[in-house]
Structure formats: structure tokens, C-alpha cells
Amino acid sequence: MSRTKIFCDIADSKTIKEFNKKSIVDGFTTNPSLMRKAGAKSYEKYSKLLLKICRKKPISLEVFADNFSEMEKQALKINSWGKNIYVKIPVINSKGKFTGKLIKKLNKKKIKLNITAVYTVAQVKKINRCLDNKTKSIISIFSGRMADVGKDPVPIIRKAVQLTRSKNNVEILWASTREPYNYTQSKQLGCQIITMPPKIIEKVSKFGKSFNELTKDTVKAFLTDSKKSKFKI
Ligand code: G3P
């Protein structure tokens, strides 16, 4: 089984600069909300700024149109900005229409795609049918967002990994990571990629503390706070 690659889920240029240098990070994922949060005014200019910083590691840049012909135009344009780009296409548009035809068309043109906002096994099956067995592709399953509403991502990811196993070019990405332990889960499930915000990457890079150390640290921290507050009984 190949190792689970860690991507950084961020659009902030300074953070990308910092994490681009770190070997723990194999690539980057962005989305329109992260671009907005990063303060991007012109999508194209900002993306090109990111591409100047991150020249080799894969970076996903998402289309933001809601109709298929506009999405296609944006996808072609985004793809032309660099060789390390995965064009992110949502699995449906806001009206609920499956983007399958477009996925197939772009995949045929050998454009690397990251199919995003995926939540179900049925969606994975449909997407997989639109992808050939040569062009590098990613399917991003939003584990955290489903866990946020009480749904278990584990069986869905497990099935997705199984369904795409015969295609070496298709990778399952654990998206919307909520806690460091998600990295362990994604590894156990054979996920090829997990994308995480910087804070979680920092924690994962410090994995390995023993139970004894954890106990001591916990007790020490309580003691320190009790002293700081001058607690008395
Ligand atoms: O970039 C896609 C995904 O990782 C977003 O995560 O935290 O907004 O649910 P989040």
C-alpha cells in the first residue's frame, strides 16, 4: 500500500510559501471560500501568484461558474496556467445537476481533475465511470462536513478506495479534515491523500507522544493553571 500524502488546505500565499518548503506537505488544495478568506480580488491574478510560489507540488484550483459551458471555459483557462494544477470541479452544480459530461470531456483532454464536494458512494461510482485509466484524477470526499452533521465518513471512504482500486491514476482524497486523528484513519483506509489546514499539519508532525508523557503533560498543565489562579480550598 502506498503512503497517504498530506496536502495543505489553504489559499493564503504566505502560508503556502511556508508549507511549500516543508517535506511533510506534498501539495495544496484551495476552494473559492479559501480564496475569498485569503483576500483574493482577481481570481486569475491571485492564482498566478500562488503558482509562482508553488511551482512543482500539485495545487488544486476550483472553477466557480454554475453553468456547464462557463465551467468548461474556466477549467480550460485554469489548466493553462501551469503543469502542477488539478482543476477542481464540483460533482454537481447548485441546481443539483451532475457534472459528469463535463468531467468526461475534460478527462478526455487529459486535464487533471479534482472532483470535489463528494459525499456518497453513488457519486463516487458515477464519477469513476467518467474517468479514464490514464489521466491523473482526484476524488475529494468531504469527511468532516459529513461528520459535522452526524454521518460517518469511514465506510464511504473505504468503499471509494475499493471502487477506484483498479485505476492507479485515480486518488481518493480525505477532505474537510477536522482533527489530527483523521490522518491515522485515512492511512488505515488506504486513502491516497488527505488535505488538512496548517494547524492540524503542525499537530500531525508532532505525532508520537507516549501515554506516559501525555499523562504527565496533562497533570502539569492543570497544576500550572491552579497555581496561576492561586486556587485554595
Ligand atoms: O478544500 C476542501 C475541504 O477540505 C474544505 O474543508 O473545512 O471547509 O469543510 P472544510
CSV table of C-alpha atoms and ligand atoms in Angstrom, one decimal:
chain,number,residue,atom,x,y,z
A,1,MET,CA,0.0,0.0,0.0
A,2,SER,CA,1.4,3.5,-0.9
A,3,ARG,CA,1.6,6.1,1.8
A,4,THR,CA,-1.0,8.7,2.4
A,5,LYS,CA,0.1,12.1,1.1
A,6,ILE,CA,-0.6,15.2,3.1
A,7,PHE,CA,-1.9,18.2,1.3
A,8,CYS,CA,-2.4,21.6,2.9
A,9,ASP,CA,-5.9,23.1,2.6
A,10,ILE,CA,-5.2,26.8,2.3
A,11,ALA,CA,-5.1,29.7,-0.2
A,12,ASP,CA,-3.2,32.2,1.9
A,13,SER,CA,0.0,33.0,-0.1
A,14,LYS,CA,2.3,33.4,3.0
A,15,THR,CA,1.2,30.0,4.4
A,16,ILE,CA,1.7,28.3,1.0
A,17,LYS,CA,5.2,29.8,0.8
A,18,GLU,CA,6.0,28.4,4.3
A,19,PHE,CA,4.5,25.0,3.7
A,20,ASN,CA,5.8,24.6,0.2
A,21,LYS,CA,9.3,24.3,1.8
A,22,LYS,CA,8.2,21.5,4.2
A,23,SER,CA,8.7,17.9,3.1
A,24,ILE,CA,5.6,16.8,5.1
A,25,VAL,CA,3.4,18.6,2.6
A,26,ASP,CA,3.0,17.0,-0.8
A,27,GLY,CA,0.6,19.5,-2.3
A,28,PHE,CA,-2.1,22.1,-1.8
A,29,THR,CA,-5.9,22.4,-2.2
A,30,THR,CA,-7.9,25.6,-2.4
A,31,ASN,CA,-11.5,26.4,-3.0
A,32,PRO,CA,-13.4,29.6,-3.6
A,33,SER,CA,-14.1,30.1,0.1
A,34,LEU,CA,-10.4,29.8,0.9
A,35,MET,CA,-9.6,32.2,-1.9
A,36,ARG,CA,-12.0,34.7,-0.5
A,37,LYS,CA,-10.6,34.2,3.0
A,38,ALA,CA,-7.1,34.8,1.6
A,39,GLY,CA,-8.3,38.2,0.3
A,40,ALA,CA,-8.1,37.3,-3.4
A,41,LYS,CA,-9.7,40.1,-5.5
A,42,SER,CA,-8.8,38.8,-9.0
A,43,TYR,CA,-9.1,35.1,-9.1
A,44,GLU,CA,-6.7,34.8,-12.0
A,45,LYS,CA,-4.0,37.2,-10.6
A,46,TYR,CA,-4.2,35.6,-7.2
A,47,SER,CA,-4.0,32.0,-8.6
A,48,LYS,CA,-1.0,33.0,-10.7
A,49,LEU,CA,0.7,34.5,-7.5
A,50,LEU,CA,0.2,31.1,-5.8
A,51,LEU,CA,1.5,29.3,-8.8
A,52,LYS,CA,4.7,31.4,-8.7
A,53,ILE,CA,5.2,30.2,-5.1
A,54,CYS,CA,4.2,26.6,-5.7
A,55,ARG,CA,5.8,25.6,-8.9
A,56,LYS,CA,6.2,21.8,-8.5
A,57,LYS,CA,3.9,20.4,-5.9
A,58,PRO,CA,0.3,19.8,-7.1
A,59,ILE,CA,-2.2,22.5,-6.4
A,60,SER,CA,-6.0,22.3,-6.9
A,61,LEU,CA,-7.8,25.4,-8.2
A,62,GLU,CA,-11.5,25.3,-8.4
A,63,VAL,CA,-13.9,26.6,-11.1
A,64,PHE,CA,-16.7,28.8,-9.7
A,65,ALA,CA,-19.2,29.1,-12.5
A,66,ASP,CA,-22.5,27.4,-12.1
A,67,ASN,CA,-23.4,26.5,-15.7
A,68,PHE,CA,-21.5,23.8,-17.6
A,69,SER,CA,-20.3,25.9,-20.5
A,70,GLU,CA,-18.8,28.5,-18.2
A,71,MET,CA,-17.3,25.8,-16.0
A,72,GLU,CA,-15.7,24.3,-19.1
A,73,LYS,CA,-14.2,27.7,-20.2
A,74,GLN,CA,-12.9,28.3,-16.6
A,75,ALA,CA,-11.5,24.8,-16.4
A,76,LEU,CA,-9.5,25.2,-19.7
A,77,LYS,CA,-8.2,28.6,-18.6
A,78,ILE,CA,-7.2,27.4,-15.1
A,79,ASN,CA,-5.5,24.4,-16.6
A,80,SER,CA,-3.4,26.6,-19.0
A,81,TRP,CA,-1.8,28.4,-16.0
A,82,GLY,CA,0.6,25.6,-15.1
A,83,LYS,CA,1.5,21.9,-15.2
A,84,ASN,CA,1.1,21.2,-11.5
A,85,ILE,CA,-2.6,22.2,-11.5
A,86,TYR,CA,-5.6,20.0,-10.7
A,87,VAL,CA,-8.8,21.7,-11.9
A,88,LYS,CA,-11.4,21.3,-9.2
A,89,ILE,CA,-14.9,20.6,-10.5
A,90,PRO,CA,-17.8,20.2,-8.1
A,91,VAL,CA,-19.7,16.9,-8.6
A,92,ILE,CA,-22.9,18.8,-9.2
A,93,ASN,CA,-23.8,22.5,-9.8
A,94,SER,CA,-26.0,24.5,-7.4
A,95,LYS,CA,-29.1,23.2,-9.2
A,96,GLY,CA,-28.1,19.6,-8.4
A,97,LYS,CA,-27.1,18.6,-12.0
A,98,PHE,CA,-24.3,16.1,-12.2
A,99,THR,CA,-21.2,17.4,-13.9
A,100,GLY,CA,-20.4,14.0,-15.4
A,101,LYS,CA,-20.4,15.1,-19.1
A,102,LEU,CA,-18.0,17.9,-18.4
A,103,ILE,CA,-15.8,15.6,-16.2
A,104,LYS,CA,-15.7,13.1,-19.1
A,105,LYS,CA,-14.9,15.8,-21.7
A,106,LEU,CA,-12.1,17.4,-19.7
A,107,ASN,CA,-10.7,14.0,-18.7
A,108,LYS,CA,-10.6,13.0,-22.4
A,109,LYS,CA,-8.5,16.1,-23.0
A,110,LYS,CA,-6.1,14.7,-20.3
A,111,ILE,CA,-6.8,17.6,-17.9
A,112,LYS,CA,-6.0,16.6,-14.3
A,113,LEU,CA,-9.2,17.0,-12.3
A,114,ASN,CA,-10.1,17.1,-8.6
A,115,ILE,CA,-13.8,16.2,-8.3
A,116,THR,CA,-15.0,18.0,-5.2
A,117,ALA,CA,-17.9,18.2,-2.8
A,118,VAL,CA,-18.4,14.5,-2.9
A,119,TYR,CA,-20.4,12.8,-0.1
A,120,THR,CA,-21.8,9.5,-1.3
A,121,VAL,CA,-20.7,6.1,-2.7
A,122,ALA,CA,-23.2,6.6,-5.6
A,123,GLN,CA,-21.4,9.9,-6.5
A,124,VAL,CA,-18.0,8.1,-6.5
A,125,LYS,CA,-19.4,5.4,-8.8
A,126,LYS,CA,-20.7,7.9,-11.2
A,127,ILE,CA,-17.5,10.0,-11.2
A,128,ASN,CA,-15.4,6.9,-11.6
A,129,ARG,CA,-17.3,6.0,-14.8
A,130,CYS,CA,-16.4,9.3,-16.3
A,131,LEU,CA,-12.6,8.9,-15.6
A,132,ASP,CA,-10.2,7.0,-17.9
A,133,ASN,CA,-7.4,4.9,-16.5
A,134,LYS,CA,-4.6,7.2,-17.5
A,135,THR,CA,-5.2,10.8,-16.6
A,136,LYS,CA,-4.3,11.7,-13.0
A,137,SER,CA,-7.5,12.5,-11.1
A,138,ILE,CA,-8.6,13.1,-7.5
A,139,ILE,CA,-12.0,12.5,-5.9
A,140,SER,CA,-12.4,14.7,-2.8
A,141,ILE,CA,-14.7,13.3,-0.1
A,142,PHE,CA,-15.8,15.8,2.5
A,143,SER,CA,-15.4,13.7,5.6
A,144,GLY,CA,-15.5,16.5,8.2
A,145,ARG,CA,-18.6,18.2,6.8
A,146,MET,CA,-20.5,14.9,7.0
A,147,ALA,CA,-19.2,14.2,10.5
A,148,ASP,CA,-20.4,17.7,11.4
A,149,VAL,CA,-23.9,16.5,10.8
A,150,GLY,CA,-23.6,13.1,12.5
A,151,LYS,CA,-22.6,11.0,9.5
A,152,ASP,CA,-19.7,8.5,9.5
A,153,PRO,CA,-17.3,9.1,6.6
A,154,VAL,CA,-15.3,5.9,7.3
A,155,PRO,CA,-17.5,3.4,5.4
A,156,ILE,CA,-17.8,5.8,2.5
A,157,ILE,CA,-14.1,6.4,2.1
A,158,ARG,CA,-13.5,2.6,2.5
A,159,LYS,CA,-15.8,1.9,-0.4
A,160,ALA,CA,-14.5,4.7,-2.5
A,161,VAL,CA,-10.9,3.4,-2.1
A,162,GLN,CA,-12.2,-0.1,-3.1
A,163,LEU,CA,-14.1,1.2,-6.1
A,164,THR,CA,-11.2,3.1,-7.6
A,165,ARG,CA,-8.5,0.5,-6.7
A,166,SER,CA,-8.2,-0.8,-10.3
A,167,LYS,CA,-7.3,2.7,-11.6
A,168,ASN,CA,-3.8,3.7,-10.4
A,169,ASN,CA,-4.4,7.2,-11.8
A,170,VAL,CA,-7.4,7.9,-9.5
A,171,GLU,CA,-6.8,9.0,-5.9
A,172,ILE,CA,-9.2,9.3,-3.1
A,173,LEU,CA,-8.7,12.4,-1.0
A,174,TRP,CA,-10.0,12.8,2.6
A,175,ALA,CA,-11.2,16.4,2.5
A,176,SER,CA,-12.5,18.7,5.2
A,177,THR,CA,-10.3,17.3,8.0
A,178,ARG,CA,-11.4,18.2,11.5
A,179,GLU,CA,-8.8,16.6,13.8
A,180,PRO,CA,-5.2,15.1,13.6
A,181,TYR,CA,-6.6,11.5,14.2
A,182,ASN,CA,-8.3,11.8,10.7
A,183,TYR,CA,-4.7,11.3,9.3
A,184,THR,CA,-4.5,7.9,11.1
A,185,GLN,CA,-8.0,7.0,9.8
A,186,SER,CA,-7.2,8.0,6.3
A,187,LYS,CA,-4.0,5.9,6.4
A,188,GLN,CA,-5.9,2.9,7.8
A,189,LEU,CA,-8.4,3.2,4.9
A,190,GLY,CA,-5.7,3.3,2.2
A,191,CYS,CA,-6.6,6.9,1.2
A,192,GLN,CA,-4.0,8.2,-1.2
A,193,ILE,CA,-4.3,11.8,0.0
A,194,ILE,CA,-5.6,13.8,3.0
A,195,THR,CA,-5.9,17.6,2.9
A,196,MET,CA,-5.6,19.5,6.2
A,197,PRO,CA,-5.5,23.0,7.5
A,198,PRO,CA,-2.0,24.1,8.7
A,199,LYS,CA,-2.8,23.8,12.4
A,200,ILE,CA,-3.6,20.1,12.0
A,201,ILE,CA,-0.5,19.5,9.9
A,202,GLU,CA,1.6,21.0,12.7
A,203,LYS,CA,0.0,18.6,15.2
A,204,VAL,CA,0.4,15.6,12.9
A,205,SER,CA,4.1,16.5,12.5
A,206,LYS,CA,4.4,16.1,16.3
A,207,PHE,CA,2.7,12.7,16.4
A,208,GLY,CA,4.3,10.1,18.7
A,209,LYS,CA,4.0,11.3,22.3
A,210,SER,CA,3.7,8.3,24.7
A,211,PHE,CA,0.7,7.8,27.0
A,212,ASN,CA,3.0,8.4,30.0
A,213,GLU,CA,4.2,11.8,28.5
A,214,LEU,CA,0.6,12.7,27.8
A,215,THR,CA,-0.5,12.0,31.4
A,216,LYS,CA,2.4,14.0,32.8
A,217,ASP,CA,1.7,16.9,30.5
A,218,THR,CA,-2.0,16.9,31.4
A,219,VAL,CA,-1.4,16.9,35.1
A,220,LYS,CA,1.3,19.5,34.8
A,221,ALA,CA,-1.0,21.8,32.8
A,222,PHE,CA,-3.7,21.5,35.5
A,223,LEU,CA,-1.2,22.2,38.2
A,224,THR,CA,0.1,25.3,36.4
A,225,ASP,CA,-3.3,26.7,35.9
A,226,SER,CA,-4.3,26.1,39.6
A,227,LYS,CA,-1.2,27.9,40.7
A,228,LYS,CA,-1.8,30.8,38.3
A,229,SER,CA,-5.3,31.2,39.7
A,230,LYS,CA,-4.0,30.8,43.3
A,231,PHE,CA,-6.8,28.3,44.0
A,232,LYS,CA,-7.3,27.5,47.7
A,233,ILE,CA,-9.8,25.2,49.4
B,1,G3P,O1,-10.9,22.2,0.4
B,1,G3P,C1,-12.0,21.3,0.6
B,1,G3P,C2,-12.3,21.0,2.0
B,1,G3P,O2,-11.1,20.4,2.6
B,1,G3P,C3,-12.9,22.0,2.8
B,1,G3P,O3,-12.9,21.8,4.2
B,1,G3P,O4,-13.0,22.6,6.5
B,1,G3P,O5,-14.2,23.8,4.7
B,1,G3P,O6,-15.1,21.6,5.4
B,1,G3P,P1,-13.9,22.5,5.2
